[in-house]
């Protein structure tokens, strides 16, 4: 059971269906009153990436991935086009998108997180954190992660390093965030997933056109 930091082909991820899944037990009494208890602290995502498969090459790309991953044995990366930034999907990331910690003058280690927020009618904010483990590496069309302390942008490889397979941010000795200073981040990220099936049906429809009826994936931790 190994994680391979390879990403589902882009032409396929365009058609990804995604669903965050909660696990909440609900007990309802005869008068309609309910008791609700969550059995896990955060949602697991489920995906189906079959929708945008159009060509035999698309089918072959998935077949290759399924073969190398040995079906559901190993995990890999998938981009969720609705939720892949520290901000809203149509916005540009900024260095203050997500609060990932508060400095104490000594701690060098922080974990990338994303906040989901809702504003109540009294204008107070409810927020929950989500741990991010697969920040994207800067490349064509993908911005570099941004890390700031007290609103001041820091320099990767000089003042901190990022582990791109765990989301850990480690400041270099001598650059520990000062006491009570907010450490914030902006980034793009992938999901860590595996195939949620032991078989992969493929259909050759006609010349150079193929499909796979269902390609279920599930997020793993």
CSV table of N, CA and C in Angstrom, one decimal, residues 37-182:
chain,number,residue,atom,x,y,z
A,37,UNK,N,-25.0,12.6,15.8
A,37,UNK,CA,-23.6,12.4,16.3
A,37,UNK,C,-22.7,12.1,15.1
A,38,UNK,N,-21.7,12.9,14.9
A,38,UNK,CA,-20.8,12.6,13.9
A,38,UNK,C,-19.8,11.5,14.3
A,39,UNK,N,-19.5,10.6,13.4
A,39,UNK,CA,-18.6,9.5,13.7
A,39,UNK,C,-17.2,9.7,13.2
A,40,UNK,N,-17.0,10.9,12.5
A,40,UNK,CA,-15.6,11.2,12.1
A,40,UNK,C,-15.5,12.8,12.0
A,41,UNK,N,-14.3,13.3,12.2
A,41,UNK,CA,-14.2,14.7,12.4
A,41,UNK,C,-14.2,15.5,11.1
A,42,UNK,N,-14.0,14.9,9.9
A,42,UNK,CA,-14.1,15.6,8.6
A,42,UNK,C,-14.6,14.6,7.5
A,43,UNK,N,-15.1,15.2,6.5
A,43,UNK,CA,-15.6,14.5,5.4
A,43,UNK,C,-14.6,13.8,4.6
A,44,UNK,N,-14.9,12.6,4.0
A,44,UNK,CA,-14.1,12.0,3.0
A,44,UNK,C,-14.7,12.2,1.7
A,45,UNK,N,-13.9,12.5,0.7
A,45,UNK,CA,-14.4,12.8,-0.7
A,45,UNK,C,-14.5,11.5,-1.5
A,46,UNK,N,-15.6,11.4,-2.2
A,46,UNK,CA,-15.8,10.4,-3.2
A,46,UNK,C,-15.8,11.0,-4.6
A,47,UNK,N,-15.3,10.3,-5.6
A,47,UNK,CA,-15.2,10.9,-7.0
A,47,UNK,C,-15.6,9.8,-8.0
A,48,UNK,N,-16.1,10.3,-9.1
A,48,UNK,CA,-16.3,9.4,-10.3
A,48,UNK,C,-15.7,10.1,-11.5
A,49,UNK,N,-14.7,9.6,-12.1
A,49,UNK,CA,-14.0,10.3,-13.1
A,49,UNK,C,-14.3,9.8,-14.5
A,50,UNK,N,-15.4,9.1,-14.7
A,50,UNK,CA,-15.8,8.5,-15.9
A,50,UNK,C,-16.4,9.4,-16.9
A,51,UNK,N,-17.0,10.5,-16.5
A,51,UNK,CA,-17.9,11.3,-17.3
A,51,UNK,C,-17.2,11.9,-18.6
A,52,UNK,N,-15.9,12.3,-18.4
A,52,UNK,CA,-15.3,13.0,-19.6
A,52,UNK,C,-14.4,12.0,-20.4
A,53,UNK,N,-14.5,10.7,-20.2
A,53,UNK,CA,-13.8,9.8,-21.1
A,53,UNK,C,-14.4,9.8,-22.5
A,54,UNK,N,-13.7,10.1,-23.5
A,54,UNK,CA,-14.2,10.2,-24.8
A,54,UNK,C,-13.5,9.4,-25.9
A,55,UNK,N,-12.2,9.3,-25.7
A,55,UNK,CA,-11.4,8.6,-26.8
A,55,UNK,C,-10.7,7.3,-26.2
A,56,UNK,N,-10.3,6.5,-27.2
A,56,UNK,CA,-9.6,5.3,-26.7
A,56,UNK,C,-8.3,5.6,-26.0
A,57,UNK,N,-7.7,6.8,-26.3
A,57,UNK,CA,-6.5,7.1,-25.5
A,57,UNK,C,-6.8,7.5,-24.1
A,58,UNK,N,-8.0,8.2,-23.9
A,58,UNK,CA,-8.5,8.4,-22.5
A,58,UNK,C,-8.7,7.1,-21.7
A,59,UNK,N,-9.3,6.2,-22.4
A,59,UNK,CA,-9.5,4.9,-21.8
A,59,UNK,C,-8.2,4.2,-21.4
A,60,UNK,N,-7.3,4.3,-22.4
A,60,UNK,CA,-5.9,3.7,-22.1
A,60,UNK,C,-5.2,4.4,-21.0
A,61,UNK,N,-5.3,5.7,-20.9
A,61,UNK,CA,-4.6,6.4,-19.8
A,61,UNK,C,-5.1,5.9,-18.4
A,62,UNK,N,-6.5,5.7,-18.3
A,62,UNK,CA,-7.0,5.1,-17.1
A,62,UNK,C,-6.6,3.7,-16.9
A,63,UNK,N,-6.6,2.9,-18.0
A,63,UNK,CA,-6.2,1.5,-17.9
A,63,UNK,C,-4.7,1.4,-17.3
A,64,UNK,N,-3.9,2.3,-17.9
A,64,UNK,CA,-2.5,2.3,-17.4
A,64,UNK,C,-2.4,2.6,-15.9
A,65,UNK,N,-3.1,3.6,-15.5
A,65,UNK,CA,-3.1,4.0,-14.1
A,65,UNK,C,-3.7,2.9,-13.2
A,66,UNK,N,-4.7,2.2,-13.6
A,66,UNK,CA,-5.3,1.1,-12.9
A,66,UNK,C,-4.3,0.0,-12.8
A,67,UNK,N,-3.6,-0.3,-13.9
A,67,UNK,CA,-2.6,-1.4,-13.9
A,67,UNK,C,-1.5,-1.1,-12.9
A,68,UNK,N,-0.9,0.1,-13.0
A,68,UNK,CA,0.2,0.4,-12.1
A,68,UNK,C,-0.2,0.5,-10.7
A,69,UNK,N,-1.4,1.0,-10.4
A,69,UNK,CA,-1.9,1.1,-9.0
A,69,UNK,C,-2.4,-0.2,-8.4
A,70,UNK,N,-2.4,-1.2,-9.3
A,70,UNK,CA,-3.0,-2.5,-9.0
A,70,UNK,C,-4.4,-2.4,-8.4
A,71,UNK,N,-5.3,-1.7,-9.2
A,71,UNK,CA,-6.6,-1.4,-8.7
A,71,UNK,C,-6.6,-0.5,-7.4
A,72,UNK,N,-7.3,-1.0,-6.4
A,72,UNK,CA,-7.4,-0.1,-5.2
A,72,UNK,C,-6.2,-0.3,-4.2
A,73,UNK,N,-5.1,-1.0,-4.6
A,73,UNK,CA,-4.1,-1.2,-3.6
A,73,UNK,C,-3.3,0.0,-3.3
A,74,UNK,N,-2.9,0.8,-4.3
A,74,UNK,CA,-2.1,2.0,-4.1
A,74,UNK,C,-2.9,3.3,-4.3
A,75,UNK,N,-2.4,4.3,-3.7
A,75,UNK,CA,-3.1,5.6,-3.9
A,75,UNK,C,-2.3,6.6,-4.8
A,76,UNK,N,-3.0,7.6,-5.3
A,76,UNK,CA,-2.4,8.6,-6.2
A,76,UNK,C,-3.1,9.9,-6.0
A,77,UNK,N,-2.9,10.9,-6.9
A,77,UNK,CA,-3.4,12.2,-6.7
A,77,UNK,C,-4.5,12.5,-7.8
A,78,UNK,N,-5.5,13.3,-7.4
A,78,UNK,CA,-6.6,13.7,-8.2
A,78,UNK,C,-6.9,15.2,-8.0
A,79,UNK,N,-7.1,15.9,-9.0
A,79,UNK,CA,-7.5,17.3,-8.9
A,79,UNK,C,-9.0,17.5,-8.9
A,80,UNK,N,-9.6,18.1,-7.9
A,80,UNK,CA,-11.0,18.3,-7.8
A,80,UNK,C,-11.2,19.8,-8.3
A,81,UNK,N,-11.8,20.0,-9.5
A,81,UNK,CA,-11.8,21.3,-10.1
A,81,UNK,C,-12.8,22.3,-9.4
A,82,UNK,N,-13.6,21.8,-8.4
A,82,UNK,CA,-14.4,22.6,-7.6
A,82,UNK,C,-13.7,23.1,-6.4
A,83,UNK,N,-12.7,22.3,-5.9
A,83,UNK,CA,-12.1,22.6,-4.6
A,83,UNK,C,-10.6,22.2,-4.7
A,84,UNK,N,-9.8,23.1,-5.2
A,84,UNK,CA,-8.4,22.8,-5.4
A,84,UNK,C,-7.5,23.9,-5.0
A,85,UNK,N,-8.1,25.0,-4.4
A,85,UNK,CA,-7.3,26.2,-4.0
A,85,UNK,C,-7.6,26.5,-2.6
A,86,UNK,N,-6.7,27.3,-2.0
A,86,UNK,CA,-7.0,27.8,-0.6
A,86,UNK,C,-8.0,28.8,-0.6
A,87,UNK,N,-8.5,29.3,-1.7
A,87,UNK,CA,-9.6,30.3,-1.9
A,87,UNK,C,-10.7,29.7,-2.7
A,88,UNK,N,-11.6,30.5,-3.2
A,88,UNK,CA,-12.7,30.0,-4.1
A,88,UNK,C,-12.0,29.7,-5.4
A,89,UNK,N,-12.6,28.7,-6.2
A,89,UNK,CA,-12.0,28.2,-7.4
A,89,UNK,C,-11.8,29.3,-8.5
A,90,UNK,N,-12.6,30.3,-8.5
A,90,UNK,CA,-12.5,31.3,-9.6
A,90,UNK,C,-11.6,32.5,-9.2
A,91,UNK,N,-11.1,32.5,-7.9
A,91,UNK,CA,-10.3,33.5,-7.4
A,91,UNK,C,-8.8,33.1,-7.5
A,92,UNK,N,-7.9,34.1,-7.3
A,92,UNK,CA,-6.5,33.9,-7.3
A,92,UNK,C,-6.0,33.7,-5.8
A,93,UNK,N,-5.1,32.8,-5.6
A,93,UNK,CA,-4.7,32.6,-4.2
A,93,UNK,C,-3.9,33.8,-3.7
A,94,UNK,N,-4.0,34.0,-2.4
A,94,UNK,CA,-3.2,35.1,-1.8
A,94,UNK,C,-2.5,34.5,-0.6
A,95,UNK,N,-1.5,35.2,-0.1
A,95,UNK,CA,-0.7,34.7,1.0
A,95,UNK,C,-1.4,34.6,2.3
A,96,UNK,N,-2.6,35.2,2.4
A,96,UNK,CA,-3.4,35.3,3.7
A,96,UNK,C,-4.6,34.4,3.6
A,97,UNK,N,-4.8,33.6,2.6
A,97,UNK,CA,-6.0,32.8,2.5
A,97,UNK,C,-6.3,31.9,3.7
A,98,UNK,N,-5.3,31.2,4.2
A,98,UNK,CA,-5.5,30.2,5.2
A,98,UNK,C,-4.6,30.4,6.4
A,99,UNK,N,-5.1,30.4,7.6
A,99,UNK,CA,-4.3,30.4,8.8
A,99,UNK,C,-3.8,29.0,9.1
A,100,UNK,N,-2.5,28.8,9.1
A,100,UNK,CA,-1.9,27.5,9.4
A,100,UNK,C,-1.2,27.4,10.8
A,101,UNK,N,-1.2,28.5,11.5
A,101,UNK,CA,-0.6,28.4,12.8
A,101,UNK,C,-0.3,29.8,13.4
A,102,UNK,N,0.2,29.9,14.6
A,102,UNK,CA,0.6,31.1,15.3
A,102,UNK,C,2.0,30.8,15.8
A,103,UNK,N,2.9,31.7,15.5
A,103,UNK,CA,4.3,31.6,16.0
A,103,UNK,C,4.4,31.7,17.5
A,104,UNK,N,5.5,31.1,18.0
A,104,UNK,CA,5.8,31.3,19.4
A,104,UNK,C,7.3,31.6,19.6
A,105,UNK,N,8.0,31.9,18.5
A,105,UNK,CA,9.4,32.3,18.5
A,105,UNK,C,10.3,31.1,18.4
A,106,UNK,N,9.8,29.9,18.6
A,106,UNK,CA,10.7,28.7,18.6
A,106,UNK,C,10.2,27.6,17.6
A,107,UNK,N,8.9,27.4,17.5
A,107,UNK,CA,8.4,26.4,16.6
A,107,UNK,C,8.7,26.6,15.2
A,108,UNK,N,9.2,25.6,14.5
A,108,UNK,CA,9.6,25.7,13.1
A,108,UNK,C,8.6,24.9,12.2
A,109,UNK,N,7.7,24.1,12.8
A,109,UNK,CA,6.9,23.2,12.0
A,109,UNK,C,5.4,23.5,12.0
A,110,UNK,N,4.9,23.6,10.8
A,110,UNK,CA,3.5,23.9,10.6
A,110,UNK,C,2.9,23.0,9.5
A,111,UNK,N,1.6,22.9,9.5
A,111,UNK,CA,0.9,22.0,8.6
A,111,UNK,C,0.0,22.8,7.7
A,112,UNK,N,0.0,22.6,6.4
A,112,UNK,CA,-0.9,23.3,5.5
A,112,UNK,C,-2.3,23.0,5.9
A,113,UNK,N,-3.2,24.0,5.9
A,113,UNK,CA,-4.6,23.8,6.2
A,113,UNK,C,-5.4,24.7,5.3
A,114,UNK,N,-6.7,24.3,5.1
A,114,UNK,CA,-7.6,25.2,4.4
A,114,UNK,C,-8.8,25.4,5.4
A,115,UNK,N,-9.3,26.7,5.4
A,115,UNK,CA,-10.5,26.9,6.2
A,115,UNK,C,-11.8,27.0,5.3
A,116,UNK,N,-12.8,26.4,5.8
A,116,UNK,CA,-14.2,26.6,5.2
A,116,UNK,C,-15.0,27.4,6.2
A,117,UNK,N,-15.6,28.5,5.6
A,117,UNK,CA,-16.2,29.5,6.5
A,117,UNK,C,-17.6,29.8,6.1
A,118,UNK,N,-18.5,30.0,7.2
A,118,UNK,CA,-19.8,30.5,7.0
A,118,UNK,C,-20.1,31.7,7.9
A,119,UNK,N,-20.7,32.7,7.4
A,119,UNK,CA,-21.0,33.9,8.2
A,119,UNK,C,-22.4,33.9,8.7
A,120,UNK,N,-22.6,34.0,10.1
A,120,UNK,CA,-23.9,33.9,10.7
A,120,UNK,C,-24.6,35.3,10.5
A,121,UNK,N,-25.8,35.3,10.9
A,121,UNK,CA,-26.6,36.6,10.7
A,121,UNK,C,-26.1,37.7,11.6
A,122,UNK,N,-25.4,37.4,12.7
A,122,UNK,CA,-24.8,38.4,13.5
A,122,UNK,C,-23.4,38.8,13.1
A,123,UNK,N,-23.0,38.3,11.9
A,123,UNK,CA,-21.7,38.6,11.3
A,123,UNK,C,-20.5,37.9,11.9
A,124,UNK,N,-20.8,37.0,12.9
A,124,UNK,CA,-19.7,36.2,13.4
A,124,UNK,C,-19.5,35.0,12.4
A,125,UNK,N,-18.3,34.5,12.4
A,125,UNK,CA,-17.9,33.5,11.4
A,125,UNK,C,-17.7,32.1,12.1
A,126,UNK,N,-18.2,31.1,11.5
A,126,UNK,CA,-18.0,29.7,11.9
A,126,UNK,C,-17.0,29.2,10.8
A,127,UNK,N,-15.9,28.6,11.3
A,127,UNK,CA,-14.8,28.0,10.4
A,127,UNK,C,-14.4,26.7,10.9
A,128,UNK,N,-14.1,25.8,9.9
A,128,UNK,CA,-13.5,24.5,10.2
A,128,UNK,C,-12.2,24.4,9.4
A,129,UNK,N,-11.2,23.7,9.9
A,129,UNK,CA,-10.0,23.4,9.2
A,129,UNK,C,-10.0,22.1,8.5
A,130,UNK,N,-9.3,22.1,7.4
A,130,UNK,CA,-9.1,20.8,6.7
A,130,UNK,C,-7.6,20.7,6.4
A,131,UNK,N,-7.0,19.6,6.8
A,131,UNK,CA,-5.6,19.4,6.6
A,131,UNK,C,-5.3,19.1,5.1
A,132,UNK,N,-4.3,19.8,4.6
A,132,UNK,CA,-3.9,19.6,3.2
A,132,UNK,C,-2.6,18.9,3.1
A,133,UNK,N,-2.6,17.8,2.4
A,133,UNK,CA,-1.3,17.0,2.3
A,133,UNK,C,-0.6,17.0,1.0
A,134,UNK,N,-1.3,17.4,-0.1
A,134,UNK,CA,-0.7,17.4,-1.4
A,134,UNK,C,-0.7,18.8,-2.1
A,135,UNK,N,0.0,19.7,-1.6
A,135,UNK,CA,0.1,21.0,-2.3
A,135,UNK,C,0.7,20.8,-3.6
A,136,UNK,N,0.3,21.6,-4.6
A,136,UNK,CA,0.9,21.4,-6.0
A,136,UNK,C,2.2,22.2,-6.1
A,137,UNK,N,3.1,21.6,-6.8
A,137,UNK,CA,4.4,22.2,-7.2
A,137,UNK,C,4.1,23.2,-8.3
A,138,UNK,N,4.8,24.3,-8.2
A,138,UNK,CA,4.7,25.4,-9.2
A,138,UNK,C,5.1,24.8,-10.6
A,139,UNK,N,4.3,25.1,-11.6
A,139,UNK,CA,4.7,24.7,-13.0
A,139,UNK,C,3.9,25.6,-13.9
A,140,UNK,N,3.9,25.4,-15.2
A,140,UNK,CA,3.1,26.2,-16.1
A,140,UNK,C,1.6,26.2,-15.7
A,141,UNK,N,1.1,27.4,-15.4
A,141,UNK,CA,-0.3,27.5,-15.1
A,141,UNK,C,-0.6,27.3,-13.6
A,142,UNK,N,0.4,26.8,-12.8
A,142,UNK,CA,0.2,26.5,-11.4
A,142,UNK,C,1.1,27.4,-10.6
A,143,UNK,N,0.5,28.3,-9.8
A,143,UNK,CA,1.4,29.2,-9.0
A,143,UNK,C,2.1,28.5,-7.8
A,144,UNK,N,3.2,29.0,-7.4
A,144,UNK,CA,3.9,28.5,-6.3
A,144,UNK,C,3.1,28.7,-5.0
A,145,UNK,N,3.2,27.8,-4.0
A,145,UNK,CA,2.6,28.1,-2.7
A,145,UNK,C,3.1,29.4,-2.1
A,146,UNK,N,2.3,30.1,-1.4
A,146,UNK,CA,2.7,31.4,-0.7
A,146,UNK,C,2.6,31.2,0.8
A,147,UNK,N,3.7,31.5,1.5
A,147,UNK,CA,3.7,31.4,2.9
A,147,UNK,C,4.1,32.8,3.5
A,148,UNK,N,3.3,33.2,4.5
A,148,UNK,CA,3.6,34.6,5.0
A,148,UNK,C,3.6,34.5,6.5
A,149,UNK,N,4.3,35.4,7.2
A,149,UNK,CA,4.3,35.5,8.6
A,149,UNK,C,3.9,37.0,8.9
A,150,UNK,N,2.8,37.2,9.6
A,150,UNK,CA,2.3,38.6,10.0
A,150,UNK,C,2.2,39.4,8.7
A,151,UNK,N,1.7,38.7,7.6
A,151,UNK,CA,1.4,39.5,6.4
A,151,UNK,C,2.7,39.8,5.5
A,152,UNK,N,3.8,39.2,5.9
A,152,UNK,CA,5.1,39.4,5.1
A,152,UNK,C,5.4,38.1,4.4
A,153,UNK,N,5.4,38.1,3.1
A,153,UNK,CA,5.7,37.0,2.3
A,153,UNK,C,7.1,36.4,2.5
A,154,UNK,N,7.2,35.1,2.7
A,154,UNK,CA,8.5,34.5,3.0
A,154,UNK,C,9.0,33.8,1.7
A,155,UNK,N,10.3,33.4,1.6
A,155,UNK,CA,10.9,32.8,0.5
A,155,UNK,C,11.2,31.4,0.6
A,156,UNK,N,10.6,30.5,-0.2
A,156,UNK,CA,10.8,29.1,-0.2
A,156,UNK,C,12.2,28.8,-0.4
A,157,UNK,N,12.7,27.7,0.3
A,157,UNK,CA,14.1,27.2,0.2
A,157,UNK,C,15.1,28.2,0.8
A,158,UNK,N,14.7,29.4,1.2
A,158,UNK,CA,15.6,30.3,2.0
A,158,UNK,C,15.1,30.4,3.4
A,159,UNK,N,13.8,30.7,3.6
A,159,UNK,CA,13.2,30.8,4.9
A,159,UNK,C,12.4,29.6,5.4
A,160,UNK,N,12.0,28.8,4.4
A,160,UNK,CA,11.2,27.6,4.8
A,160,UNK,C,11.2,26.6,3.6
A,161,UNK,N,10.8,25.4,3.9
A,161,UNK,CA,10.7,24.3,2.9
A,161,UNK,C,9.3,23.7,3.0
A,162,UNK,N,8.8,23.1,1.9
A,162,UNK,CA,7.5,22.4,1.9
A,162,UNK,C,7.7,21.0,1.5
A,163,UNK,N,7.1,20.1,2.2
A,163,UNK,CA,7.1,18.7,1.8
A,163,UNK,C,5.8,18.5,1.0
A,164,UNK,N,6.0,18.2,-0.3
A,164,UNK,CA,4.9,18.2,-1.3
A,164,UNK,C,4.1,16.9,-1.2
A,165,UNK,N,4.5,16.0,-0.3
A,165,UNK,CA,3.7,14.7,-0.1
A,165,UNK,C,3.1,14.6,1.2
A,166,UNK,N,3.3,15.6,2.1
A,166,UNK,CA,2.7,15.6,3.4
A,166,UNK,C,2.0,17.0,3.7
A,167,UNK,N,2.4,18.1,3.0
A,167,UNK,CA,1.9,19.4,3.3
A,167,UNK,C,2.6,20.0,4.5
A,168,UNK,N,3.7,19.5,5.0
A,168,UNK,CA,4.4,20.1,6.1
A,168,UNK,C,5.2,21.3,5.7
A,169,UNK,N,5.1,22.3,6.4
A,169,UNK,CA,5.9,23.5,6.2
A,169,UNK,C,6.9,23.6,7.3
A,170,UNK,N,8.2,23.7,7.0
A,170,UNK,CA,9.3,23.7,8.0
A,170,UNK,C,10.1,24.9,7.8
A,171,UNK,N,10.1,25.8,8.7
A,171,UNK,CA,11.0,27.0,8.7
A,171,UNK,C,12.4,26.7,9.0
A,172,UNK,N,13.3,27.3,8.3
A,172,UNK,CA,14.7,27.1,8.4
A,172,UNK,C,15.1,27.7,9.8
A,173,UNK,N,16.1,27.1,10.5
A,173,UNK,CA,16.6,27.6,11.7
A,173,UNK,C,17.0,29.1,11.6
A,174,UNK,N,16.5,29.8,12.6
A,174,UNK,CA,16.8,31.3,12.6
A,174,UNK,C,15.7,32.1,11.9
A,175,UNK,N,14.7,31.3,11.4
A,175,UNK,CA,13.5,32.0,10.8
A,175,UNK,C,12.2,31.6,11.4
A,176,UNK,N,12.2,31.1,12.6
A,176,UNK,CA,11.0,30.7,13.3
A,176,UNK,C,10.1,31.9,13.4
A,177,UNK,N,8.8,31.8,13.1
A,177,UNK,CA,7.8,32.9,13.3
A,177,UNK,C,7.8,33.4,14.7
A,178,UNK,N,7.8,34.7,14.8
A,178,UNK,CA,7.8,35.3,16.2
A,178,UNK,C,6.6,35.1,17.0
A,179,UNK,N,6.7,35.3,18.3
A,179,UNK,CA,5.6,35.0,19.2
A,179,UNK,C,4.3,35.8,18.8
A,180,UNK,N,3.2,35.0,18.7
A,180,UNK,CA,1.9,35.6,18.4
A,180,UNK,C,1.7,36.1,17.0
A,181,UNK,N,2.6,35.8,16.1
A,181,UNK,CA,2.5,36.2,14.7
A,181,UNK,C,1.8,35.1,13.9
A,182,UNK,N,0.8,35.5,13.2
A,182,UNK,CA,0.0,34.6,12.3
A,182,UNK,C,0.9,34.0,11.2
